[in-house]
Short mmCIF file of C-alpha atoms in Angstrom, two decimals:
data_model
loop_
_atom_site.label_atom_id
_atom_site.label_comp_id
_atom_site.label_asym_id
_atom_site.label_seq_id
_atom_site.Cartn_x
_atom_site.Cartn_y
_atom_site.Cartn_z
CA UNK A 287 184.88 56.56 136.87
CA UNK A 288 181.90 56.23 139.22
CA UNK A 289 179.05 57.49 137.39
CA UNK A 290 177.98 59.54 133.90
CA UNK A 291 175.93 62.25 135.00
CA UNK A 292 175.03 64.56 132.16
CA UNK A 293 175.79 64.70 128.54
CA UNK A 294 178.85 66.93 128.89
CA UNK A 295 180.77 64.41 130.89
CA UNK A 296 179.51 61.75 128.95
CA UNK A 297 181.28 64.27 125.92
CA UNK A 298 184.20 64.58 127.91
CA UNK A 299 184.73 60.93 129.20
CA UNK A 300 187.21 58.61 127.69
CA UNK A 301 185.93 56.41 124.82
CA UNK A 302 187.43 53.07 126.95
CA UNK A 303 185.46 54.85 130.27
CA UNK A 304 181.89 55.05 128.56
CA UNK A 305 182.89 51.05 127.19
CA UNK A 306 183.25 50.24 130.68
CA UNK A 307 180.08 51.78 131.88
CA UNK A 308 177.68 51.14 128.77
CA UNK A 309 178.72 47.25 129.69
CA UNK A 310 177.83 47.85 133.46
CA UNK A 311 174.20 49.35 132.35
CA UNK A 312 173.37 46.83 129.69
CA UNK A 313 174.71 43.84 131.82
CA UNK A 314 171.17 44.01 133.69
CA UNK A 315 169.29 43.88 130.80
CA UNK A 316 171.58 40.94 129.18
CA UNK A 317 170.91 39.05 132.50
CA UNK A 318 167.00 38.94 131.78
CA UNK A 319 167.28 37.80 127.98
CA UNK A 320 167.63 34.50 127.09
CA UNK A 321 170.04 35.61 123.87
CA UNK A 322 171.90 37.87 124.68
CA UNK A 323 172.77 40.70 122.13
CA UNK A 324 175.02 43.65 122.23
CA UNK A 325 173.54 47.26 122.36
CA UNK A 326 174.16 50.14 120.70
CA UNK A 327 173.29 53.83 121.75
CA UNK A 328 175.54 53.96 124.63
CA UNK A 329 175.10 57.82 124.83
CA UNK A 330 171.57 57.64 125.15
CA UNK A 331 171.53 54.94 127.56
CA UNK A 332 174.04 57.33 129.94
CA UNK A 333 171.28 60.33 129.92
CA UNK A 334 168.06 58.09 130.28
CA UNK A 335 166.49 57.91 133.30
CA UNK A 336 166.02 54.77 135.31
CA UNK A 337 162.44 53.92 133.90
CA UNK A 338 163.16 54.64 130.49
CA UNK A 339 166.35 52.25 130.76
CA UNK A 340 164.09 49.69 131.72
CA UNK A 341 160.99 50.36 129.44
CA UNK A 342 164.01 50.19 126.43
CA UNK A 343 165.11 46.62 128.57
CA UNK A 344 162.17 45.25 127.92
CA UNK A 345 161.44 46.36 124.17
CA UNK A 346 165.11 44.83 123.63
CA UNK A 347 164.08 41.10 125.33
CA UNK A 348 160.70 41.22 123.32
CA UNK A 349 162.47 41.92 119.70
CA UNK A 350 165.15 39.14 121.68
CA UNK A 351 161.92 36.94 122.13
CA UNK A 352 160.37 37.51 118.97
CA UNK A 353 163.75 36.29 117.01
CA UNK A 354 164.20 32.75 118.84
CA UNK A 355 167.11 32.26 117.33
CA UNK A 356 168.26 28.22 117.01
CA UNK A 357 171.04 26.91 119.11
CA UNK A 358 173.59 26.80 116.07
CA UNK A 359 172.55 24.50 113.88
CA UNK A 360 171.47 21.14 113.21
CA UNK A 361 173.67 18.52 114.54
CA UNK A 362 172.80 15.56 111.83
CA UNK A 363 173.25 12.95 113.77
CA UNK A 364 174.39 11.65 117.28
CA UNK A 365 172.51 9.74 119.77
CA UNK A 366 170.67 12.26 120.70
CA UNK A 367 169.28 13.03 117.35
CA UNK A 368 168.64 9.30 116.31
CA UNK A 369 166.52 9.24 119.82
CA UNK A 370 164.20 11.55 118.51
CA UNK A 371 163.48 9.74 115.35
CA UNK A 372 163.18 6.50 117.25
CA UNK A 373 160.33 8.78 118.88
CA UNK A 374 159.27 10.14 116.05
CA UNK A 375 158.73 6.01 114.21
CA UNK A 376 156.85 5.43 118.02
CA UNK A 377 154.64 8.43 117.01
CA UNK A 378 154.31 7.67 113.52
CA UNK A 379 152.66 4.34 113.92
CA UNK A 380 150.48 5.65 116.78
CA UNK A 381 149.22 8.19 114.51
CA UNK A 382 149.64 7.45 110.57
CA UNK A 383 149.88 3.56 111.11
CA UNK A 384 146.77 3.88 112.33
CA UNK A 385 145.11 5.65 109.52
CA UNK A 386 146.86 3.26 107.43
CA UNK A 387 144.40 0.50 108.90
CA UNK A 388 141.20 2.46 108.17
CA UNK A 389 140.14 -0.36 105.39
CA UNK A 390 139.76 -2.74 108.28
CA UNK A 391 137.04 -0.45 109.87
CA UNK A 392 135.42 -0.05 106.78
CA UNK A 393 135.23 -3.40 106.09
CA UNK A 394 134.09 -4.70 109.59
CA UNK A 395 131.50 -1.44 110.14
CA UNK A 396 129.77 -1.88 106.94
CA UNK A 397 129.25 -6.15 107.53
CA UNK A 398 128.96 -5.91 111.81
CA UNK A 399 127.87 -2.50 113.94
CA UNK A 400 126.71 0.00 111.00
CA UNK A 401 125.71 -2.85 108.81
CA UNK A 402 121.82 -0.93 108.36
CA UNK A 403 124.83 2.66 106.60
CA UNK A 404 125.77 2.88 103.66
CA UNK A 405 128.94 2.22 102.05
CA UNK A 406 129.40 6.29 101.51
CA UNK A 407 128.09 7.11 105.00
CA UNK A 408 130.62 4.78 107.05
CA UNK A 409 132.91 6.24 104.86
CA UNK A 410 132.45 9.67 106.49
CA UNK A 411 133.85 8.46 110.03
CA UNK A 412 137.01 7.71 108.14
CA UNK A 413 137.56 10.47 105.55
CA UNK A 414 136.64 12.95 108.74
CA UNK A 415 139.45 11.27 110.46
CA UNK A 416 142.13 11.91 107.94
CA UNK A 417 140.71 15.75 107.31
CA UNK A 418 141.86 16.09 110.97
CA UNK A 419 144.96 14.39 110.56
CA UNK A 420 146.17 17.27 107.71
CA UNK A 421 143.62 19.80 108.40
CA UNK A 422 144.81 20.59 111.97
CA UNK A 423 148.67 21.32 110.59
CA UNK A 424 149.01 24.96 110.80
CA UNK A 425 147.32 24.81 113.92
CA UNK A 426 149.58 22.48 115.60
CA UNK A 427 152.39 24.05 113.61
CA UNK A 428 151.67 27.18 115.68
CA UNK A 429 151.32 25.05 118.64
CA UNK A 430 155.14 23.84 118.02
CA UNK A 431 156.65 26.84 117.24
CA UNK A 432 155.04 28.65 120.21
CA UNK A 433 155.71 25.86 122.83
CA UNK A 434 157.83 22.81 121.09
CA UNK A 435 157.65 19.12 120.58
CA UNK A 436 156.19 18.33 124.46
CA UNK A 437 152.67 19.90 124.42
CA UNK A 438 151.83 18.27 121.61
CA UNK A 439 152.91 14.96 122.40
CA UNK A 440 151.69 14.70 125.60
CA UNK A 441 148.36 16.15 125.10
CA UNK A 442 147.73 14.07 122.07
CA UNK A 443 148.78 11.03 123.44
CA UNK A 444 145.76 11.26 125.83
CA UNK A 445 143.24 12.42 123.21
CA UNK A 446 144.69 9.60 120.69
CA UNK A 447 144.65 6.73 123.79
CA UNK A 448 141.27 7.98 125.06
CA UNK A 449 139.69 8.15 121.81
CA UNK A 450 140.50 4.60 120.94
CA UNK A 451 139.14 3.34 124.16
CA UNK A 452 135.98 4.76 123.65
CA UNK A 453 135.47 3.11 120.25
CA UNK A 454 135.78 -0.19 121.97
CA UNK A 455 132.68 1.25 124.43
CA UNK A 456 130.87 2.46 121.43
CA UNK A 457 128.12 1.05 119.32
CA UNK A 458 126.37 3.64 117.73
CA UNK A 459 127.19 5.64 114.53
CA UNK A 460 127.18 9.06 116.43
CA UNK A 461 129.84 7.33 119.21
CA UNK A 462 132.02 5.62 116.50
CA UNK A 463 132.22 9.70 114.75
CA UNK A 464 133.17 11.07 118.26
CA UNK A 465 135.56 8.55 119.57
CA UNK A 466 136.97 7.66 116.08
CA UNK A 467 136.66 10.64 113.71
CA UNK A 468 137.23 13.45 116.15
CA UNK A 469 138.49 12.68 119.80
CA UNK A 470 141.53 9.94 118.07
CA UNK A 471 141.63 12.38 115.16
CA UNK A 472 142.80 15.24 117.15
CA UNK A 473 145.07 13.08 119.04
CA UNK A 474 146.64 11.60 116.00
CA UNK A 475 147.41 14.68 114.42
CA UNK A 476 149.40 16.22 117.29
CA UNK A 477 151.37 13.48 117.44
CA UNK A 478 151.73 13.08 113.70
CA UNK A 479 153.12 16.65 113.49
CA UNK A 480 154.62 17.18 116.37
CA UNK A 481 157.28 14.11 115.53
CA UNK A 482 157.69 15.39 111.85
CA UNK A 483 158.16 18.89 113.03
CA UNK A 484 161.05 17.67 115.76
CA UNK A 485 162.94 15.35 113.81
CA UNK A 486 163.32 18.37 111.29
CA UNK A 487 164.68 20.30 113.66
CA UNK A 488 167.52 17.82 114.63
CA UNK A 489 168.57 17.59 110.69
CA UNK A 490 169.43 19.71 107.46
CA UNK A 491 171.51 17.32 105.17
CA UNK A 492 169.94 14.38 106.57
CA UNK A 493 166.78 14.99 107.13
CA UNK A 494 165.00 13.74 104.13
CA UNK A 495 166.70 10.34 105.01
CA UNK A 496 165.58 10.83 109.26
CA UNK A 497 162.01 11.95 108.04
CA UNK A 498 161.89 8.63 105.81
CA UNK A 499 162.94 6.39 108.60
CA UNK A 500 160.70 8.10 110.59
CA UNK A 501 157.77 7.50 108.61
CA UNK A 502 158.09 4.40 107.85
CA UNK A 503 156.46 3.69 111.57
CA UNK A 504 153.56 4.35 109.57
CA UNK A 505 154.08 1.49 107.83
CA UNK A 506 155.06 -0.79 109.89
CA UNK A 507 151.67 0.19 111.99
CA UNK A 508 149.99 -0.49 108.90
CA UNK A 509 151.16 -4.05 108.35
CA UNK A 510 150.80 -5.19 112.56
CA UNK A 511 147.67 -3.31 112.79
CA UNK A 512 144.87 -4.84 110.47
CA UNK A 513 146.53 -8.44 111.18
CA UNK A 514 146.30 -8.00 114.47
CA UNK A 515 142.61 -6.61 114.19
CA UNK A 516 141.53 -9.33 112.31
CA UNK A 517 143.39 -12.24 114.73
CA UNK A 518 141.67 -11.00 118.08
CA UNK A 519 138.68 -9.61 116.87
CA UNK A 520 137.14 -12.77 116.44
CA UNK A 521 138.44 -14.26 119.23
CA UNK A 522 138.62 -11.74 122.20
CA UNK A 523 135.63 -9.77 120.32
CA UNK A 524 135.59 -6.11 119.31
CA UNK A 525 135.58 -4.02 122.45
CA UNK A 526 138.74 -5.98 123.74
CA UNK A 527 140.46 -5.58 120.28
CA UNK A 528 140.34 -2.13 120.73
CA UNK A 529 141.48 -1.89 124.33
CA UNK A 530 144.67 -4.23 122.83
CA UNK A 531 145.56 -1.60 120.39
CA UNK A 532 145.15 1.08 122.98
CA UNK A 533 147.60 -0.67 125.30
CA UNK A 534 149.97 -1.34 122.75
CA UNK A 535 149.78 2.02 121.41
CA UNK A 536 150.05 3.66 124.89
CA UNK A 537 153.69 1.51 125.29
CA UNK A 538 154.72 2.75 121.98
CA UNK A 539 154.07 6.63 123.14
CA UNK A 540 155.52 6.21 126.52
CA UNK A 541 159.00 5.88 124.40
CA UNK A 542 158.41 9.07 122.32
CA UNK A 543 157.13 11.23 125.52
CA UNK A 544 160.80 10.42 127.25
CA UNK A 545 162.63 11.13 123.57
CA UNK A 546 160.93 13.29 120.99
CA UNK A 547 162.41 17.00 121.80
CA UNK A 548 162.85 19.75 119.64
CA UNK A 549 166.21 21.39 118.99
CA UNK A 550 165.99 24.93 118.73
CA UNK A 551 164.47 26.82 121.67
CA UNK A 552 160.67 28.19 121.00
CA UNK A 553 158.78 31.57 122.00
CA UNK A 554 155.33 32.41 121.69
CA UNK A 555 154.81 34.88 119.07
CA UNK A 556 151.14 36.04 117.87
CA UNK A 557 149.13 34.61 115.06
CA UNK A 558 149.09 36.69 112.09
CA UNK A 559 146.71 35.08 109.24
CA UNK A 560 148.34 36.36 105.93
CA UNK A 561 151.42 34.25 106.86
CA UNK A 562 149.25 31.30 105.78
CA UNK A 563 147.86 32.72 102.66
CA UNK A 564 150.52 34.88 101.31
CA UNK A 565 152.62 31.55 99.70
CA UNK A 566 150.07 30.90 97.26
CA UNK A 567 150.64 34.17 95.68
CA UNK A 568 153.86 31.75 94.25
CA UNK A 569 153.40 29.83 91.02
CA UNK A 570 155.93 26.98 92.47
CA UNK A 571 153.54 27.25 95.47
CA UNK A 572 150.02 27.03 93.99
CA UNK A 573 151.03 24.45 91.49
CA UNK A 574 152.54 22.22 94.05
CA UNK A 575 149.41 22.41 96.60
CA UNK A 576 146.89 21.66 93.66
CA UNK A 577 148.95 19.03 92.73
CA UNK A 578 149.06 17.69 96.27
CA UNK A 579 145.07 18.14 96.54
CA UNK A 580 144.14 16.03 93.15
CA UNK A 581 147.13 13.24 94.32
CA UNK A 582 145.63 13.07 97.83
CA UNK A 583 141.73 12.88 96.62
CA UNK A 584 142.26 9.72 94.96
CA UNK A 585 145.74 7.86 96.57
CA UNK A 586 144.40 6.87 99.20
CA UNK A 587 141.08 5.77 98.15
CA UNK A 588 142.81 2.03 98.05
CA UNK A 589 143.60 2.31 101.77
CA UNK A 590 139.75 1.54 101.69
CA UNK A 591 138.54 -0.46 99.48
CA UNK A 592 141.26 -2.75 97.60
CA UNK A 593 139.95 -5.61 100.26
CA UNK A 594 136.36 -4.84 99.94
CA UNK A 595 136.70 -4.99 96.03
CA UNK A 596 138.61 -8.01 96.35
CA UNK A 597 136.17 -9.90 97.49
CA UNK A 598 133.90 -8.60 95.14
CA UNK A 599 136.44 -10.14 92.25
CA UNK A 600 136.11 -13.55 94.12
CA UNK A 601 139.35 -13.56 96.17
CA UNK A 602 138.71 -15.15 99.45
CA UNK A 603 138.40 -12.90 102.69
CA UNK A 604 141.01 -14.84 104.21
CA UNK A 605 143.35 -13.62 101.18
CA UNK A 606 141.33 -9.77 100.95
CA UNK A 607 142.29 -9.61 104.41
CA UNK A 608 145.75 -9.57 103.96
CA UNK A 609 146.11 -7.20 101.34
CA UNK A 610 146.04 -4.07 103.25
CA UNK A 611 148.92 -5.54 105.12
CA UNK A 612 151.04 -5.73 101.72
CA UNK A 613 149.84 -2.90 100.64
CA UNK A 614 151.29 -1.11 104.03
CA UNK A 615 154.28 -3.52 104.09
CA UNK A 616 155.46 -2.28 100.10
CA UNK A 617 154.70 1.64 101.82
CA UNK A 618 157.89 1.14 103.80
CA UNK A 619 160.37 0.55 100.89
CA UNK A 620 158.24 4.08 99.47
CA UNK A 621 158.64 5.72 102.37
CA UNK A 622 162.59 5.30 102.99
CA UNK A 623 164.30 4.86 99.52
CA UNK A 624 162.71 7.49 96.61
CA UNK A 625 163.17 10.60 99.17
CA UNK A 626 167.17 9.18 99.43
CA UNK A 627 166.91 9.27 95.92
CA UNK A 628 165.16 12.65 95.38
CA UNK A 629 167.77 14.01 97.47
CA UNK A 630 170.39 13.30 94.57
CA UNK A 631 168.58 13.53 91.31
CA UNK A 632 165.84 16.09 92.48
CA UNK A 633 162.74 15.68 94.69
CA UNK A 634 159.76 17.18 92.39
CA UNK A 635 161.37 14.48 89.53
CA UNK A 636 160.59 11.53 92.16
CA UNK A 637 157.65 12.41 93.23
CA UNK A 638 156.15 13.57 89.50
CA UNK A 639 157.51 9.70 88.44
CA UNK A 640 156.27 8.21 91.43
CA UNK A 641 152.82 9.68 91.01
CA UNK A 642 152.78 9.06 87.56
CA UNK A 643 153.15 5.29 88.35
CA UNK A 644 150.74 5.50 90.79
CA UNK A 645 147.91 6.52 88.20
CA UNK A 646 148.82 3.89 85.76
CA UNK A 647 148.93 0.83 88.33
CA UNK A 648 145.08 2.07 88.99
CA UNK A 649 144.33 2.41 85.80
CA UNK A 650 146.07 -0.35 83.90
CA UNK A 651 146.21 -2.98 86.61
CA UNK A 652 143.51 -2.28 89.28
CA UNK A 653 140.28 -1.72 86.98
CA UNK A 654 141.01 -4.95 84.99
CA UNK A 655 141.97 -6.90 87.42
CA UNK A 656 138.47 -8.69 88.27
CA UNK A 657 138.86 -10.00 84.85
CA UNK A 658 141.38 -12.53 86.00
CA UNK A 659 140.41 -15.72 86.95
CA UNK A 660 142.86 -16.11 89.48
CA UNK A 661 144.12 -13.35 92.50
CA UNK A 662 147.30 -12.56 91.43
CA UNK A 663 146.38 -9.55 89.53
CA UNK A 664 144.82 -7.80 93.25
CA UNK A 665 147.83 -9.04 95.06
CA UNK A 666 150.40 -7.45 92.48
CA UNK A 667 148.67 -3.99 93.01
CA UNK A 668 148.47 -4.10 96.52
CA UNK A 669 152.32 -5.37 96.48
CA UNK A 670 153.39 -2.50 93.85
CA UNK A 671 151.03 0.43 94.97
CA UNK A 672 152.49 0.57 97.84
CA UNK A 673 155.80 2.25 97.06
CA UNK A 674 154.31 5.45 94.80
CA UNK A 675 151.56 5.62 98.08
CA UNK A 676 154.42 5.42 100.53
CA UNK A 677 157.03 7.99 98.52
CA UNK A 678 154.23 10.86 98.48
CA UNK A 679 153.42 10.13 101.55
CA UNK A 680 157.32 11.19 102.94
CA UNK A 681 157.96 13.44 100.21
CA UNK A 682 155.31 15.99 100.57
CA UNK A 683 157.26 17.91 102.98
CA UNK A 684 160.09 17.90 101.43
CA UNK A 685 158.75 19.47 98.00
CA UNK A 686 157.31 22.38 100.48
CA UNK A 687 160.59 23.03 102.01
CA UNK A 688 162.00 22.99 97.89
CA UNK A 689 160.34 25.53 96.88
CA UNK A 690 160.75 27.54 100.32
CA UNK A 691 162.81 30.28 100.28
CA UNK A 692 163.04 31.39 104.00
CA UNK A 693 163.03 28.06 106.03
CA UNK A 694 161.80 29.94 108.91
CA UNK A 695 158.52 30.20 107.60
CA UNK A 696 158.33 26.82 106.61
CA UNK A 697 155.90 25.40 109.48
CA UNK A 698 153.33 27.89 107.72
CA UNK A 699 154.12 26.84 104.51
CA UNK A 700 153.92 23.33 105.31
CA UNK A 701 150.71 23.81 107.39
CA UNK A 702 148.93 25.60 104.11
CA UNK A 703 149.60 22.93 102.28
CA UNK A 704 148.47 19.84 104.12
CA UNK A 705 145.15 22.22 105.27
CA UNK A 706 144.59 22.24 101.11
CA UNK A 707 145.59 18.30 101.33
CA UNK A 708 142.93 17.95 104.39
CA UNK A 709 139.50 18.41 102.08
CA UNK A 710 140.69 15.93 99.77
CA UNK A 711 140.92 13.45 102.31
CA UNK A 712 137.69 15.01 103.80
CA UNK A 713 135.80 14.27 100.56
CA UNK A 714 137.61 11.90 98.64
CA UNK A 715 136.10 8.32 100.70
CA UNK A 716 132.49 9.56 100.69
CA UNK A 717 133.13 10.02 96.80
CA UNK A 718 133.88 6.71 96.46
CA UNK A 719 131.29 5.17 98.32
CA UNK A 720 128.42 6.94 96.24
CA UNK A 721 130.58 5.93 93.57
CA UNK A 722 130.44 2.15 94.91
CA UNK A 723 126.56 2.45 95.18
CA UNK A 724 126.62 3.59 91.61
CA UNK A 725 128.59 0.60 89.92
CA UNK A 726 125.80 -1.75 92.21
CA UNK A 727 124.83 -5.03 90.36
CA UNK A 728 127.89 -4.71 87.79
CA UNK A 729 129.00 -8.01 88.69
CA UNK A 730 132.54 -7.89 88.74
CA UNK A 731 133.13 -4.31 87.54
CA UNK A 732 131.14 -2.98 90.50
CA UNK A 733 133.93 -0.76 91.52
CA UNK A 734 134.99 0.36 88.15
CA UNK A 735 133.97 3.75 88.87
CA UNK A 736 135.60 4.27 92.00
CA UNK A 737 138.17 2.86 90.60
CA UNK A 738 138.59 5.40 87.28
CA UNK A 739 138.26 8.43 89.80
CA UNK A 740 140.87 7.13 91.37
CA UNK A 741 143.41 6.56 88.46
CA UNK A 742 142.41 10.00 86.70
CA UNK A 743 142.79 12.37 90.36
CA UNK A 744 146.31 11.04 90.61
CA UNK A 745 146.95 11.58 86.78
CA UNK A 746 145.90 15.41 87.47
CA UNK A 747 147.62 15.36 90.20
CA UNK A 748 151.14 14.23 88.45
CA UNK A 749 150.33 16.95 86.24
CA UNK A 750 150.30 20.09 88.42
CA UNK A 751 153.43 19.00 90.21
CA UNK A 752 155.08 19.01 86.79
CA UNK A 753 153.89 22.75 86.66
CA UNK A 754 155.14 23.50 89.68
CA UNK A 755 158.53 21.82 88.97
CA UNK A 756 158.60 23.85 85.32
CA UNK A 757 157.57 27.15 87.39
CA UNK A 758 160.05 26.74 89.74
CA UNK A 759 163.19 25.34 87.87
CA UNK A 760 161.94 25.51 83.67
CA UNK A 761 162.05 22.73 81.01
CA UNK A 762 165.41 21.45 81.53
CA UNK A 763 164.13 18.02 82.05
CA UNK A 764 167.68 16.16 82.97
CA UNK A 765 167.79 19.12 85.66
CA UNK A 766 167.65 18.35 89.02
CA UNK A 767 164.47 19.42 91.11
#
């Protein structure tokens, strides 16, 4: 048969004949899609003209464009995959190890370059920095799920390098909130969620386990980091301190630009706002990000100060120095081995426990602890506050993607929640600093208050992700979820 003209012959023509020649007209249009798909209306293809056949071509490769369907799925494990969360540990520490370390700058800003701030001020340059870090998710979200892992990588590897290398130029407060706050900020945060976005894609049954082991770069950043501040800082002198991290950081993201990859293939697809509001019309939902806001307003508050108010108790700064570095260095057990866990006896369980603990190490450990006459009460929270700090750290994510429904809408489910997250960082340090100012000339309770905000945010927080855990799965307590 040589060609359909008409829709009587098209009538009169074999069934196997207009097979044959429906194949032969779709074949063009199953050339210029990257997913193919088989099409339907072969009688109305065989009595459309030649524009119309390609107008319908191209309304087929958008819908075709618009699915991006994965490339089967997740292969949980294999060199390949194990690559990309070796990349994703490089850009961990680049970005969250470095956050981790913020207590150093605090420290050193408020006794060397901003020495004429105040405690609540400095803390601004820091707390902007870690708004950033969440606040920016849904937009690099989008950013991943338009274009993949690369863009993000590779563009915020500059901003986070560059950034750094102008705080070692900078002396000013305005300089230190450019380079510090905003240019490394940005950078950060693209590689922060660019890595936990690609090692996702690379796991389903495992990927609680690769986003732990992942994460715990942050950690590890968080231990080298301040040590390694402190060390050359005083002997190579600030500016070069900074270029040192730089370099070493710059090694570190050389590794993930060759590795970190996403798995499934990505299209651009427009921007629709509701996407990122509609979730919180879910009990599970709401809870859950009001439970992440209180927990993040106050949990990392310590990050800050537990060596500043160290040294207010009478610990030595050559001990206060190192207790960031435990702190960090207990994250890593936290980050890796309660998310293994939450996979088998339920994740909102872990992290309402973990929480929980969190809150009463602050508040039955941390505020009494200048009481002591000796350190050992300081160094035992720093050693033990690490782990609930590190598991809510890695298990955020993974309570999202609970309580998620349609995985494919996860990146904006994700993104809505660490945006919520963001203001608590945003506002939580410059709390404590006026906070700080207020407990002035207390003697050794002069960071009592900070200290009580601290304790009783996490407490509410523990409390609205056990309503989101009741919303979601009831009062069956032995349940897991």
């Amino acid at each position: 048969m040589t060609q359909i003209q008409g829709i009587d012959r098209t009538s009169e023509a074999p069934p196997s004949s207009i097979n044959s020649d429906a194949e032969k007209t779709n074949k063009p249009q199953d050339e210029s899609a990257h997913e193919p798909k088989p099409h339907e209306g072969t009688d109305r293809t065989s009595e459309a003209s030649p524009s119309s056949i390609k107008s319908d071509a191209k309304k087929t490769n958008k819908r075709q464009e618009q699915s991006a369907p994965a490339q089967g799925p997740p292969p949980n494990g294999g060199p390949r995959a194990w690559l990309v969360v070796f990349g994703g540990w490089c850009c961990y520490l680049s970005s969250y190890g470095w956050l981790s370390s913020i207590g150093v700058f605090q420290t050193y800003y408020e006794q060397t370059l901003l020495s004429s701030y105040s405690s609540s001020t400095i803390a601004w340059i820091l707390s902007v920095q870690v708004f950033i870090l969440n606040g920016m998710a849904p937009v690099n979200g989008k950013i991943f799920d338009n274009y993949g892992a690369g863009a993000l990588i590779t563009i915020g590897t500059f901003l986070h390098i560059f950034g750094i290398m102008m705080i070692s130029l900078s002396t000013q407060y305005y300089q230190l909130f450019l380079a510090q706050s905003v240019c490394s900020g940005i950078g950060a945060a693209m590689l922060f969620h660019g890595a936990t976005n690609a090692v996702s894609t690379w796991f389903s049954t495992s990927r609680g386990l690769a986003l732990g082991l992942a994460s715990s770069g942050a950690s590890i950043g968080g231990v080298i980091m301040p040590i390694m501040f402190h060390q050359l800082v005083q002997n190579i002198g600030f500016g070069w301190t900074m270029r040192a991290i730089a370099f070493m950081l710059l090694g570190l993201q050389t590794i993930a630009l060759l590795s970190v990859r996403s798995y499934v293939s990505h299209v651009p697809k427009p921007v629709i706002l509701m996407d990122f509001l509609r979730p919180f019309r879910e009990a599970p939902y709401l809870f859950n990000a009001i439970g992440c806001f209180f927990t993040m307003w106050g949990i990392l508050i310590p990050f800050n100060y537990v060596a500043l108010s160290g040294e207010s108790a009478g610990l030595s700064p050559d001990i206060a120095l190192y207790l960031i570095p435990i702190l960090n260095g207990a994250s890593l057990f936290g980050r890796v081995f309660p998310p293994w866990i939450g996979d088998h006896v339920g994740r909102f369980n872990t992290a309402i426990l973990s929480v929980t603990i969190g809150a009463i190490l602050v508040l039955a450990l941390w505020i009494p602890s200048p009481l002591s006459s000796s350190s050992a009460p300081t160094i035992v929270f720093a050693a033990l506050y690490g782990l609930p700090l590190g598991c809510f750290a890695a298990i955020l994510p993974a309570l999202v993607g609970q309580i998620t429904a349609d995985m494919r809408t996860i990146g904006v489910r994700l993104g809505s929640t660490f945006f919520v997250t963001a203001w608590a960082g945003l506002t939580g340090q410059p709390i404590a600093g006026a906070l700080v100012q207020k407990g002035a000339g207390r003697g050794d309770m002069e960071f009592v208050y900070l200290k009580v905000f601290c304790g009783v945010t996490i407490s509410i927080g523990a409390g609205f992700l056990a309503a989101a855990r009741v919303s979601s799965r009831g009062w069956r307590l032995l349940e897991k979820a």
